[in-house]
mmCIF file of the N, C-alpha and C atoms, coordinates in Angstrom:
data_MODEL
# 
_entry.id   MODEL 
# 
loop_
_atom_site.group_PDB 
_atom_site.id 
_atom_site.type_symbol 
_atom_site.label_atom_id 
_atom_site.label_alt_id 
_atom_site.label_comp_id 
_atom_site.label_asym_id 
_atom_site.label_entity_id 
_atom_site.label_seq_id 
_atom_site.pdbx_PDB_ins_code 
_atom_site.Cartn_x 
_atom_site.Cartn_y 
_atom_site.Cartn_z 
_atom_site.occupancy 
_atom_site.B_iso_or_equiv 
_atom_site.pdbx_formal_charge 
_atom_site.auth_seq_id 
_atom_site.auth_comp_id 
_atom_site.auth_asym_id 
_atom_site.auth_atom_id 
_atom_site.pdbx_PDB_model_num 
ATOM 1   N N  . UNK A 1 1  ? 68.331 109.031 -145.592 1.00 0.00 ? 1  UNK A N  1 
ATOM 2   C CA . UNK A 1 1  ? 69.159 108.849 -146.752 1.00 0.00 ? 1  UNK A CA 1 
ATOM 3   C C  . UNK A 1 1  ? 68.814 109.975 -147.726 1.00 0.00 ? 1  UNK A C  1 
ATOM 4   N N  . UNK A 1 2  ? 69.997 110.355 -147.909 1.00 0.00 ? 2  UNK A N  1 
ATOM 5   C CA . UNK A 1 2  ? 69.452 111.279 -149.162 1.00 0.00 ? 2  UNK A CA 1 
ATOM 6   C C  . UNK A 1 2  ? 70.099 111.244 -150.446 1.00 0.00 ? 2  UNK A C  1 
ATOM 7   N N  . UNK A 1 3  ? 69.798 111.379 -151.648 1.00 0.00 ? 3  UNK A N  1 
ATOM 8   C CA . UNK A 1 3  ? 69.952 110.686 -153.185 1.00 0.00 ? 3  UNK A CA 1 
ATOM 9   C C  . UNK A 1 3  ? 69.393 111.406 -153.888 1.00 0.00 ? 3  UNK A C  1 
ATOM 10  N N  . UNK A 1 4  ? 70.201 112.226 -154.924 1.00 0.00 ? 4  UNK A N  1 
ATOM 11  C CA . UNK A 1 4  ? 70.249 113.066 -156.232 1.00 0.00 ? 4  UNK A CA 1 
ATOM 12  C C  . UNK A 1 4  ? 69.015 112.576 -157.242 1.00 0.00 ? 4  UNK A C  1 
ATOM 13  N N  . UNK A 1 5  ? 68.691 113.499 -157.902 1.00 0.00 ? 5  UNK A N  1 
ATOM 14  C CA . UNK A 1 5  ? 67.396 113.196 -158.893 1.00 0.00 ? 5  UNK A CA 1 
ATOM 15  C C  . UNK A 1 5  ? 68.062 111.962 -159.322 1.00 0.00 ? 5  UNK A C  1 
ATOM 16  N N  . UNK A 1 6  ? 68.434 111.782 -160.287 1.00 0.00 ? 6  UNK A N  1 
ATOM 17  C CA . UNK A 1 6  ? 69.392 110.535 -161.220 1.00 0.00 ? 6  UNK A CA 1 
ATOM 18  C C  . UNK A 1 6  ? 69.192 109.479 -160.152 1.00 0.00 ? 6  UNK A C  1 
ATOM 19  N N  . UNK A 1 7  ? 69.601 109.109 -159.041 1.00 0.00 ? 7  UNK A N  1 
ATOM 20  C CA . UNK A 1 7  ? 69.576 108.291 -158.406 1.00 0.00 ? 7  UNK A CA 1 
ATOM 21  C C  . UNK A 1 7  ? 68.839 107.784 -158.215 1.00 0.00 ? 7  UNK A C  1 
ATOM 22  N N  . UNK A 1 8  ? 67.490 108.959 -157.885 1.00 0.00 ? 8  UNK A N  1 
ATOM 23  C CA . UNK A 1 8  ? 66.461 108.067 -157.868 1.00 0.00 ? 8  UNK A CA 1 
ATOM 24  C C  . UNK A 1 8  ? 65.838 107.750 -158.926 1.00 0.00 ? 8  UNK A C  1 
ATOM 25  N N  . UNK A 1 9  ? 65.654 108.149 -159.972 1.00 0.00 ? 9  UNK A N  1 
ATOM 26  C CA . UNK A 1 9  ? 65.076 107.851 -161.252 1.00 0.00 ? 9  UNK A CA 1 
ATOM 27  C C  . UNK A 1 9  ? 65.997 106.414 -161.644 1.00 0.00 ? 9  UNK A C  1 
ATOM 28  N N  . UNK A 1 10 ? 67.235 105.891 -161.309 1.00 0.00 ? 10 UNK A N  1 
ATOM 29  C CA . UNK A 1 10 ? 67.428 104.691 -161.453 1.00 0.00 ? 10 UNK A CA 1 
ATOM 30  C C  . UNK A 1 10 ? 67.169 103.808 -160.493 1.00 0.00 ? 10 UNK A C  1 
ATOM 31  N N  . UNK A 1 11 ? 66.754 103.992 -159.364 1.00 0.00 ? 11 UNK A N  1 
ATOM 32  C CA . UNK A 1 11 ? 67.400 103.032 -158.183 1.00 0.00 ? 11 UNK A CA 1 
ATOM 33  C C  . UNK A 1 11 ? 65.175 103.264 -156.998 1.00 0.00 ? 11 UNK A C  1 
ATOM 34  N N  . UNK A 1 12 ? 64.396 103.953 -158.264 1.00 0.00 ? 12 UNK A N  1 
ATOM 35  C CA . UNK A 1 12 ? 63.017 104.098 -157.421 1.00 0.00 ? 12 UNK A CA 1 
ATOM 36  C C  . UNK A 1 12 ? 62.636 102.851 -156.397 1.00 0.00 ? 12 UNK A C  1 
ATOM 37  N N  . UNK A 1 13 ? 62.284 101.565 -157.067 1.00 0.00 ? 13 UNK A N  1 
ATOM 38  C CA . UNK A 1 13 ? 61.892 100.779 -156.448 1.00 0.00 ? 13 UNK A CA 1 
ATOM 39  C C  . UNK A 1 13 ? 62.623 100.377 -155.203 1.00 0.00 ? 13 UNK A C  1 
ATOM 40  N N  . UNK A 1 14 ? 63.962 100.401 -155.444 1.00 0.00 ? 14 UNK A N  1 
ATOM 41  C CA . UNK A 1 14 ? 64.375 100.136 -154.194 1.00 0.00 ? 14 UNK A CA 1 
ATOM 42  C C  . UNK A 1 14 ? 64.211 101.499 -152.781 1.00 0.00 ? 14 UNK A C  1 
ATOM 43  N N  . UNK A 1 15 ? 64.225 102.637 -153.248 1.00 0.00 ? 15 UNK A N  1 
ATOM 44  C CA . UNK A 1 15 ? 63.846 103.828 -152.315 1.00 0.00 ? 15 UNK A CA 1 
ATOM 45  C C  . UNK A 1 15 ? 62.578 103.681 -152.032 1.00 0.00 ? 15 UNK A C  1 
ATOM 46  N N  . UNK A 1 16 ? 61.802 103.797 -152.940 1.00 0.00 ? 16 UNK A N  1 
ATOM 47  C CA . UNK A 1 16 ? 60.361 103.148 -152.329 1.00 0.00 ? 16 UNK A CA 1 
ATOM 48  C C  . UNK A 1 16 ? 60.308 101.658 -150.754 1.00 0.00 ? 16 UNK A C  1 
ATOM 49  N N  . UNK A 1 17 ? 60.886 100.907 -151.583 1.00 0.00 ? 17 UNK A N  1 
ATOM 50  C CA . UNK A 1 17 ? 61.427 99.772  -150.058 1.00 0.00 ? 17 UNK A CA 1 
ATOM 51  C C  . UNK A 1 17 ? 61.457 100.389 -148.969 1.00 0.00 ? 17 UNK A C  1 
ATOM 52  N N  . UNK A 1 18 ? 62.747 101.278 -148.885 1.00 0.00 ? 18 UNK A N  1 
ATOM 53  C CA . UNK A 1 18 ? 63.193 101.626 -147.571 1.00 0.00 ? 18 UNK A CA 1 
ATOM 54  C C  . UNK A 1 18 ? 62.544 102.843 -147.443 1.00 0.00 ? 18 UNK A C  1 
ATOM 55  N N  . UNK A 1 19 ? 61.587 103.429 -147.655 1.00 0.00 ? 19 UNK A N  1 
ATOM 56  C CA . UNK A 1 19 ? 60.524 104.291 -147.403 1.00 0.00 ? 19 UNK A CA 1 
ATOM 57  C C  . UNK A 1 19 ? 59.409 103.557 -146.600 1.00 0.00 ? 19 UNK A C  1 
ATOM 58  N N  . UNK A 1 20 ? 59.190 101.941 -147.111 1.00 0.00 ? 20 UNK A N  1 
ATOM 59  C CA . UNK A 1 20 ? 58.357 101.272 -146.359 1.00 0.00 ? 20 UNK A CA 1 
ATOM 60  C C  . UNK A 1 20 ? 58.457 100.586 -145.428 1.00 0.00 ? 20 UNK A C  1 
ATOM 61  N N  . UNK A 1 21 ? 60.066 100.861 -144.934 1.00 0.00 ? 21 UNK A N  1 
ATOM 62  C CA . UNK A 1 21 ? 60.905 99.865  -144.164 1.00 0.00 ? 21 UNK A CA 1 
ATOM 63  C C  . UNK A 1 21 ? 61.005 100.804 -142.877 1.00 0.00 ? 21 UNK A C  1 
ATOM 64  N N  . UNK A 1 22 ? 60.455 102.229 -143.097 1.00 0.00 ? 22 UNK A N  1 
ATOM 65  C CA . UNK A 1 22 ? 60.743 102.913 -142.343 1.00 0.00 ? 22 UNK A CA 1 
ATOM 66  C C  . UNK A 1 22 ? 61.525 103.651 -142.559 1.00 0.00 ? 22 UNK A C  1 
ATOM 67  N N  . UNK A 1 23 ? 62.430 103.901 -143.286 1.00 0.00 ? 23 UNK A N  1 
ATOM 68  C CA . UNK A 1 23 ? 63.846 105.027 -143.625 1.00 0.00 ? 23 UNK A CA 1 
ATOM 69  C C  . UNK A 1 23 ? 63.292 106.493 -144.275 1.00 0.00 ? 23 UNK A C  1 
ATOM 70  N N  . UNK A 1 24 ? 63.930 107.306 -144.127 1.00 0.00 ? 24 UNK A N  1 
ATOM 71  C CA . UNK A 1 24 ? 63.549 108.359 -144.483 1.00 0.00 ? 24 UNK A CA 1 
ATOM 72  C C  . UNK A 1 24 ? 64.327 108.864 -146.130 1.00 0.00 ? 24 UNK A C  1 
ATOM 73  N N  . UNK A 1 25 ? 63.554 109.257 -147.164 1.00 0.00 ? 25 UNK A N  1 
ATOM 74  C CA . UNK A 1 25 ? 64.492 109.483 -148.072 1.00 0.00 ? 25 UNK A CA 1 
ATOM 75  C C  . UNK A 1 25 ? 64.307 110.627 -148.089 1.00 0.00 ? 25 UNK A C  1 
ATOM 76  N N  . UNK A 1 26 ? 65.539 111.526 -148.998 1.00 0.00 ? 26 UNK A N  1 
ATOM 77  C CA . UNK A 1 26 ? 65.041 112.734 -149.586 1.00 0.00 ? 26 UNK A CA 1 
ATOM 78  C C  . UNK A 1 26 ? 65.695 112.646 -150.852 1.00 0.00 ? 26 UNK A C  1 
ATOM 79  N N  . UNK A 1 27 ? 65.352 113.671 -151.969 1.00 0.00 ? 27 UNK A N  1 
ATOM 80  C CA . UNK A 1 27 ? 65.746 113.676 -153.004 1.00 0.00 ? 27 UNK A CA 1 
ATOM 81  C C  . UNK A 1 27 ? 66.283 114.754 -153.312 1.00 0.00 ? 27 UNK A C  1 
ATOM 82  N N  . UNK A 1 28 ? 67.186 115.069 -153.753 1.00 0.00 ? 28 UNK A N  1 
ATOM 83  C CA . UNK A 1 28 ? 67.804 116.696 -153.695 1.00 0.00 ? 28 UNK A CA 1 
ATOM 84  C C  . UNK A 1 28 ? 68.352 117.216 -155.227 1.00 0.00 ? 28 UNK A C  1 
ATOM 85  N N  . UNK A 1 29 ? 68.600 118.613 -155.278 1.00 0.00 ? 29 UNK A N  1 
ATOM 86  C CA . UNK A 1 29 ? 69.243 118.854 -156.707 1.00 0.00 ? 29 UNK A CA 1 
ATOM 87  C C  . UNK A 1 29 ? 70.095 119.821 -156.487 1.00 0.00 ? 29 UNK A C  1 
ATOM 88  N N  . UNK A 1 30 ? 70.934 119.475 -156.673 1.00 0.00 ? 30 UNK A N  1 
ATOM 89  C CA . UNK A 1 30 ? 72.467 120.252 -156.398 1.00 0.00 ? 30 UNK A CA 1 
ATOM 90  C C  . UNK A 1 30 ? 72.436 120.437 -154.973 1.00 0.00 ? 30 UNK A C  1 
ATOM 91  N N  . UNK A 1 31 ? 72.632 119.130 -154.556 1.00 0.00 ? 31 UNK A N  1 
ATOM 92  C CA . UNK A 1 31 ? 72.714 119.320 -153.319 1.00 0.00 ? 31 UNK A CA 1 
ATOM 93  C C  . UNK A 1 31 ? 72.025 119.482 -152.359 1.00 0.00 ? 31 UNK A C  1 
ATOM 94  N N  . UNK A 1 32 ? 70.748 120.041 -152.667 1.00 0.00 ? 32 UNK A N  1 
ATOM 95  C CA . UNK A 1 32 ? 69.738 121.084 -151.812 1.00 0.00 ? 32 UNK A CA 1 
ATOM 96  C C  . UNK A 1 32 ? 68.631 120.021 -151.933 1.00 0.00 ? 32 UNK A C  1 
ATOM 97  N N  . UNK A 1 33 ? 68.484 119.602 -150.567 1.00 0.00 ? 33 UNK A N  1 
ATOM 98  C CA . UNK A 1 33 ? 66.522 118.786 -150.852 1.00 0.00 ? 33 UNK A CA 1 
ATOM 99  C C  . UNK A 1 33 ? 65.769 119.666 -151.461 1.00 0.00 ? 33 UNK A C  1 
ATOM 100 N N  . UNK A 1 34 ? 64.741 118.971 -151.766 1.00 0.00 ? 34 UNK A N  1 
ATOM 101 C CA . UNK A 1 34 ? 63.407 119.071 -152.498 1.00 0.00 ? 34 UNK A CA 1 
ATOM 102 C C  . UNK A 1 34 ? 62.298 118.700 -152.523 1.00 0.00 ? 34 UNK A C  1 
ATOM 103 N N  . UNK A 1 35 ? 62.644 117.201 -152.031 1.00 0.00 ? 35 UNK A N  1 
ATOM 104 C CA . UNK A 1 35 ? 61.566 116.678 -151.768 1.00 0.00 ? 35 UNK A CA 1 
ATOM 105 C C  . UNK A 1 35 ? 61.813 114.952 -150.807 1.00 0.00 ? 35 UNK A C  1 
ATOM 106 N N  . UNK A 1 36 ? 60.682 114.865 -150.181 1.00 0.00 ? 36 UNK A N  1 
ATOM 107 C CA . UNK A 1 36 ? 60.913 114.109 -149.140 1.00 0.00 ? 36 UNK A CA 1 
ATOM 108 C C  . UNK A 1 36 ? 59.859 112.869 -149.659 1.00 0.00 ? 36 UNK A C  1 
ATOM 109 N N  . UNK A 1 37 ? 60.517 111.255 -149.799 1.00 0.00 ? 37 UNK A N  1 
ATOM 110 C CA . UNK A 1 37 ? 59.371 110.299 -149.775 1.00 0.00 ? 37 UNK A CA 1 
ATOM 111 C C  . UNK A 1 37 ? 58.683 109.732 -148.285 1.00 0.00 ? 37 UNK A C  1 
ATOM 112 N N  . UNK A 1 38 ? 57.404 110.072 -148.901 1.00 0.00 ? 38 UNK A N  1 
ATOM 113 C CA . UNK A 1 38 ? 56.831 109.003 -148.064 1.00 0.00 ? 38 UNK A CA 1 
ATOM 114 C C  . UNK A 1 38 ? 55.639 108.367 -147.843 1.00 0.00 ? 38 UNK A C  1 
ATOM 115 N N  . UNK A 1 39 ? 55.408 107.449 -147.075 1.00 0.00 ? 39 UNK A N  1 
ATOM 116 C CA . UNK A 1 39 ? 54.458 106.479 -147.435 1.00 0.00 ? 39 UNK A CA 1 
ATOM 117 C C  . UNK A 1 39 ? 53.039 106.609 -147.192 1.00 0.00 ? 39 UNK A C  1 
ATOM 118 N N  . UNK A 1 40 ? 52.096 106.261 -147.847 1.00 0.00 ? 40 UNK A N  1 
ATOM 119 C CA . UNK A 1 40 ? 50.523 106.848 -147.360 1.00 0.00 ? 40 UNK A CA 1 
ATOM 120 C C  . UNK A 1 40 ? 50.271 105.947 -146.369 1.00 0.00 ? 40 UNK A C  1 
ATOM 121 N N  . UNK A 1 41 ? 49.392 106.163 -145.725 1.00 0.00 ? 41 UNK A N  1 
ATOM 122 C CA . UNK A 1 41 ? 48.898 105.592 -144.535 1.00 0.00 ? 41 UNK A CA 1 
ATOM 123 C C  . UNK A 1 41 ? 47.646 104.601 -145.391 1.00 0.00 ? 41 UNK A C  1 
ATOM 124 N N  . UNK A 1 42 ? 47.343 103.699 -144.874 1.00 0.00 ? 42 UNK A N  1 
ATOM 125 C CA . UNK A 1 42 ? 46.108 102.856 -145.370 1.00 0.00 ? 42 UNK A CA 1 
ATOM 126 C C  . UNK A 1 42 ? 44.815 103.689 -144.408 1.00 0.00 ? 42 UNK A C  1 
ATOM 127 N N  . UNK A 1 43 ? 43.928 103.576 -145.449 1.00 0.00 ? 43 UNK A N  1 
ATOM 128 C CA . UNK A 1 43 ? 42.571 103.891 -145.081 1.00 0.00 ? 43 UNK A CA 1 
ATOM 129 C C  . UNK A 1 43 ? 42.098 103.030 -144.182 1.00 0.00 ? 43 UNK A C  1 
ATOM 130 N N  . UNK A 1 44 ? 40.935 103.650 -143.069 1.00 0.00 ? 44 UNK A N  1 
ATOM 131 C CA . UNK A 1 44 ? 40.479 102.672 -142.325 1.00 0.00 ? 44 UNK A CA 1 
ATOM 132 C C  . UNK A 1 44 ? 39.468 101.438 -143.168 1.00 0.00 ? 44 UNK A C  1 
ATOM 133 N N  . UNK A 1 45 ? 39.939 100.871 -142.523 1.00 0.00 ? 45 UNK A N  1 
ATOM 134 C CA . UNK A 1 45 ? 38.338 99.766  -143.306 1.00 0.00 ? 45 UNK A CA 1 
ATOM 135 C C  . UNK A 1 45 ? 36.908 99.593  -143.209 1.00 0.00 ? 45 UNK A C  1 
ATOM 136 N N  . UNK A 1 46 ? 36.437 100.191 -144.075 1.00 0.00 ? 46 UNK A N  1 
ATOM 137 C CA . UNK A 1 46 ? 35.097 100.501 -144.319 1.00 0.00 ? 46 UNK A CA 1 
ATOM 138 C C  . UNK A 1 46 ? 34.271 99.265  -143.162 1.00 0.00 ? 46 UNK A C  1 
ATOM 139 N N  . UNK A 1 47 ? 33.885 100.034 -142.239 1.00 0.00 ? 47 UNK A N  1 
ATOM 140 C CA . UNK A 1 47 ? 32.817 99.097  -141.756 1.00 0.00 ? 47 UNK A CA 1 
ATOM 141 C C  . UNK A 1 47 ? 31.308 98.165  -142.307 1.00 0.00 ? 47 UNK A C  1 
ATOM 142 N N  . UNK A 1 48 ? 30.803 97.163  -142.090 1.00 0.00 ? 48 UNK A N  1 
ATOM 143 C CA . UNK A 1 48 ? 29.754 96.661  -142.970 1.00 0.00 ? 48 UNK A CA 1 
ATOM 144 C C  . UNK A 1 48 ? 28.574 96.251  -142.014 1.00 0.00 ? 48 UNK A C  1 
ATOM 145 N N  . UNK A 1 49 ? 27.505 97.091  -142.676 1.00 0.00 ? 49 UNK A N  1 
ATOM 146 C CA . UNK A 1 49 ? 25.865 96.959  -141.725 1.00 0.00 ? 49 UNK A CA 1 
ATOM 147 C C  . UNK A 1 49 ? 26.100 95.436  -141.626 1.00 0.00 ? 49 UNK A C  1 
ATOM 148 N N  . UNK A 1 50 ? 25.767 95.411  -140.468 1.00 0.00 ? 50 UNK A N  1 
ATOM 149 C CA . UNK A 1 50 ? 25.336 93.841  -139.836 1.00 0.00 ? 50 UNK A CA 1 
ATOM 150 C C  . UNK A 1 50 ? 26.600 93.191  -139.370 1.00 0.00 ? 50 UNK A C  1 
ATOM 151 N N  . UNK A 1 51 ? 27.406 93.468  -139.336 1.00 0.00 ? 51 UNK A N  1 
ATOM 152 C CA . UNK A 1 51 ? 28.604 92.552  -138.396 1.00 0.00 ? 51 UNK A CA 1 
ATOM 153 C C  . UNK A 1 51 ? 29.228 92.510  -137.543 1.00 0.00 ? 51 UNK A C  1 
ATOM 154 N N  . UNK A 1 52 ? 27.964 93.283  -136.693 1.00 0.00 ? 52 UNK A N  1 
ATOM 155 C CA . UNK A 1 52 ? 27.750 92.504  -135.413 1.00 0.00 ? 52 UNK A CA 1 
ATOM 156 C C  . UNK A 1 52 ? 26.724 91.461  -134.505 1.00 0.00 ? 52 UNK A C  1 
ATOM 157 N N  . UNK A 1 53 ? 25.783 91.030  -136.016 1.00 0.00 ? 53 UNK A N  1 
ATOM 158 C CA . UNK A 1 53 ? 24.753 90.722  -135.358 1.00 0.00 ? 53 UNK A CA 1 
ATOM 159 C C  . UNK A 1 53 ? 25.133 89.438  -134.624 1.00 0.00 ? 53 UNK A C  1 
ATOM 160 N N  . UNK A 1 54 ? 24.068 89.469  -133.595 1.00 0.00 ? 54 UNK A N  1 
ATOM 161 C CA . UNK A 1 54 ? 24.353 88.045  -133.077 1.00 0.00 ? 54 UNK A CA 1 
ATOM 162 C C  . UNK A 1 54 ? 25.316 88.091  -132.058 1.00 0.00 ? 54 UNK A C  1 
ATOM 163 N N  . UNK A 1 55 ? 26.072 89.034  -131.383 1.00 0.00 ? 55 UNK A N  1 
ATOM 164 C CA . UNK A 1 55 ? 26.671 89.198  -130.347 1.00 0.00 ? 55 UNK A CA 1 
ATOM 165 C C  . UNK A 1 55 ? 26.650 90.071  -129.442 1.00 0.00 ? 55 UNK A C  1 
ATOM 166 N N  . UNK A 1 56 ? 25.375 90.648  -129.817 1.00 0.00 ? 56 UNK A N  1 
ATOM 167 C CA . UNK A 1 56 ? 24.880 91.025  -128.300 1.00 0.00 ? 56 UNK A CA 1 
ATOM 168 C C  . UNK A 1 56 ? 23.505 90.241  -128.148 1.00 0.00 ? 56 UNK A C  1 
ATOM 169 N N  . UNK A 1 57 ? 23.816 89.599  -126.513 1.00 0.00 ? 57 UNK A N  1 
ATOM 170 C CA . UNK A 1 57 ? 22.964 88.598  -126.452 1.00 0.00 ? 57 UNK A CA 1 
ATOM 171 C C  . UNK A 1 57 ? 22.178 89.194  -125.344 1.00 0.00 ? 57 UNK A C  1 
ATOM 172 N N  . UNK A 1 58 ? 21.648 90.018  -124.834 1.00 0.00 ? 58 UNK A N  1 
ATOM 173 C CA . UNK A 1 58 ? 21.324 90.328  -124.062 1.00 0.00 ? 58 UNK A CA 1 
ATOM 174 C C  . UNK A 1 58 ? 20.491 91.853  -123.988 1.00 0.00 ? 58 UNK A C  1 
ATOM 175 N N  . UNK A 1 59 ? 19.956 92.880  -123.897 1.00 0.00 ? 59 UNK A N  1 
ATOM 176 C CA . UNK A 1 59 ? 19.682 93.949  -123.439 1.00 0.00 ? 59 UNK A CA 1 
ATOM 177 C C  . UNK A 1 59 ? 18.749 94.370  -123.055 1.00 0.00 ? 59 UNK A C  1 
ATOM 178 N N  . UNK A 1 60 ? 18.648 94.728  -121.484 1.00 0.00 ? 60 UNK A N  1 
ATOM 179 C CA . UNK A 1 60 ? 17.335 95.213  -120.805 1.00 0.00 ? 60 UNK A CA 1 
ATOM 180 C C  . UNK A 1 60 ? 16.393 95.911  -121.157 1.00 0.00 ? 60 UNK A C  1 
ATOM 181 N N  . UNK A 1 61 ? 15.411 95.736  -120.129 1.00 0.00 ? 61 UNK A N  1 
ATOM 182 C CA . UNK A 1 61 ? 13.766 96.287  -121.018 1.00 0.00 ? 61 UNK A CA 1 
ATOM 183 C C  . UNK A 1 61 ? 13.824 98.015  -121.190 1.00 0.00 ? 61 UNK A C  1 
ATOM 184 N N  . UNK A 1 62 ? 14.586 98.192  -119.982 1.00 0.00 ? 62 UNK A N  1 
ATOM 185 C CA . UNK A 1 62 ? 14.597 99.862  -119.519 1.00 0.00 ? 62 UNK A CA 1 
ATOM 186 C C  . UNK A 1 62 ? 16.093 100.216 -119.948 1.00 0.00 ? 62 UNK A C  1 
ATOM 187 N N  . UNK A 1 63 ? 17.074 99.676  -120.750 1.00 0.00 ? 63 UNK A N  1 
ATOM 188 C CA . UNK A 1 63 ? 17.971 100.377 -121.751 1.00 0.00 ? 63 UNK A CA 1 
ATOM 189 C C  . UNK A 1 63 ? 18.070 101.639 -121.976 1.00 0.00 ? 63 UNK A C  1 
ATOM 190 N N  . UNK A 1 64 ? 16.965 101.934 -122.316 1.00 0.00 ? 64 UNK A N  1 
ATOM 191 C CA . UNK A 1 64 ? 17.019 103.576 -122.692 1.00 0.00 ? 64 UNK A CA 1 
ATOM 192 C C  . UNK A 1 64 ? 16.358 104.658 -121.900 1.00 0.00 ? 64 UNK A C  1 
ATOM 193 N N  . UNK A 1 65 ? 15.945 104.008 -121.106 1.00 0.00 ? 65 UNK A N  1 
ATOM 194 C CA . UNK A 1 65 ? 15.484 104.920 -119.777 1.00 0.00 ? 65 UNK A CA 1 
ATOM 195 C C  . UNK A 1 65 ? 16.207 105.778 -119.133 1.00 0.00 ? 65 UNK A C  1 
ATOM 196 N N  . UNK A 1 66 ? 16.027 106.987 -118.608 1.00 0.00 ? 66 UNK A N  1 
ATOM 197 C CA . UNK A 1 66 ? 16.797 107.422 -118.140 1.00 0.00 ? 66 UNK A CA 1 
ATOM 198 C C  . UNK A 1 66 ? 17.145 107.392 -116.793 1.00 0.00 ? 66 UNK A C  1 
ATOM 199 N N  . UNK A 1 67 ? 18.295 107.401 -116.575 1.00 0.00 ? 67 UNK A N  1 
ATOM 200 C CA . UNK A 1 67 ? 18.898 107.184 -115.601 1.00 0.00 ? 67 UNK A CA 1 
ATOM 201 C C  . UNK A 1 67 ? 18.571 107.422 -114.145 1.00 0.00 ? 67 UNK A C  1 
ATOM 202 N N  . UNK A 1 68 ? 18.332 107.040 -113.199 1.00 0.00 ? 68 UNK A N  1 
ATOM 203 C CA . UNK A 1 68 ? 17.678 108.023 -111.478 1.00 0.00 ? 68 UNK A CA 1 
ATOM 204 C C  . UNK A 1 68 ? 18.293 109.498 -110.989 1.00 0.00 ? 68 UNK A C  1 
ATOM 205 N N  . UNK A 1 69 ? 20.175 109.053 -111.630 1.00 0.00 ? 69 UNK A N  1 
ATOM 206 C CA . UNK A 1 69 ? 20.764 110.234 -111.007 1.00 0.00 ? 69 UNK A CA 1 
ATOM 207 C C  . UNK A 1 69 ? 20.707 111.375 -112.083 1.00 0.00 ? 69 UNK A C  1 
ATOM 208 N N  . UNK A 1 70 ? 19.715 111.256 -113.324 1.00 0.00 ? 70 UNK A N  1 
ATOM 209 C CA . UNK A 1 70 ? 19.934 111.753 -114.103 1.00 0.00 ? 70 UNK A CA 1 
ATOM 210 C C  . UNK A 1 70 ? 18.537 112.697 -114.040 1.00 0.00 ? 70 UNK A C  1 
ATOM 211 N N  . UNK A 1 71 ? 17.794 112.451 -113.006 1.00 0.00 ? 71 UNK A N  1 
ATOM 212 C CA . UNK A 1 71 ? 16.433 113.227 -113.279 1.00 0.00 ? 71 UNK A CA 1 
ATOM 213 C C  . UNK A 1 71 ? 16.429 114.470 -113.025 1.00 0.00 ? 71 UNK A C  1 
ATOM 214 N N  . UNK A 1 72 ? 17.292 115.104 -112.034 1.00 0.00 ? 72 UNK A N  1 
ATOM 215 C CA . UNK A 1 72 ? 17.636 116.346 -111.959 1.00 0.00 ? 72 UNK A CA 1 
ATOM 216 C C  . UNK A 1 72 ? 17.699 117.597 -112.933 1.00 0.00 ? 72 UNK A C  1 
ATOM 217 N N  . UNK A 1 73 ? 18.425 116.809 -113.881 1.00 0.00 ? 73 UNK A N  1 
ATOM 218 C CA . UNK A 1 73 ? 19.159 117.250 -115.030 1.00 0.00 ? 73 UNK A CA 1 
ATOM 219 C C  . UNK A 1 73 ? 18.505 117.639 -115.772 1.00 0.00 ? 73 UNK A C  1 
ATOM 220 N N  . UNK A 1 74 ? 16.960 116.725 -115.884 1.00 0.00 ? 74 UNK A N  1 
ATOM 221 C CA . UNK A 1 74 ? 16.119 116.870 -116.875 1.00 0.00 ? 74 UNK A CA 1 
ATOM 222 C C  . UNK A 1 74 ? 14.865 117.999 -116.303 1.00 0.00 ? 74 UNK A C  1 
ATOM 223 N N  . UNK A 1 75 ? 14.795 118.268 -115.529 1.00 0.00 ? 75 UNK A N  1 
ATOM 224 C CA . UNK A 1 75 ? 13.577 118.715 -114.896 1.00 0.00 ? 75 UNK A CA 1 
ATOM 225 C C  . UNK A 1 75 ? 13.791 120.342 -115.592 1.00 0.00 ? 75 UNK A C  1 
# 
């Protein structure tokens, strides 16, 4: 969709909508785009120490050992 300065300066909130609806706007002046809306992406969500505790129930003695096929590698 595309819509003249004026237009959007009356009619923002609803262009904002269909910016979030997925639609593409642009805004133009005399005709000619200028500028394109669109929507920010959400930040990931901050992860928080400790929430996972308690679900790993399990892990072997030699975990961090290295591997047999891996001794090669190291030598």
């Amino acid at each position: 969709m595309q819509v003249n300065i004026h237009e959007a300066k009356t009619q923002l909130s609803h262009l904002i909508q269909c910016v979030l609806n997925g639609e593409e706007v642009i805004i133009a002046r005399n005709n000619q785009p200028v500028v394109r809306l669109q929507a920010l992406t959400k930040p990931p969500a901050k992860r928080k120490l400790g929430s996972l505790r308690g679900l790993v129930k399990h892990i072997a003695d030699d975990f961090d050992a290295p591997l047999d096929d891996f001794q090669e590698y190291m030598a």
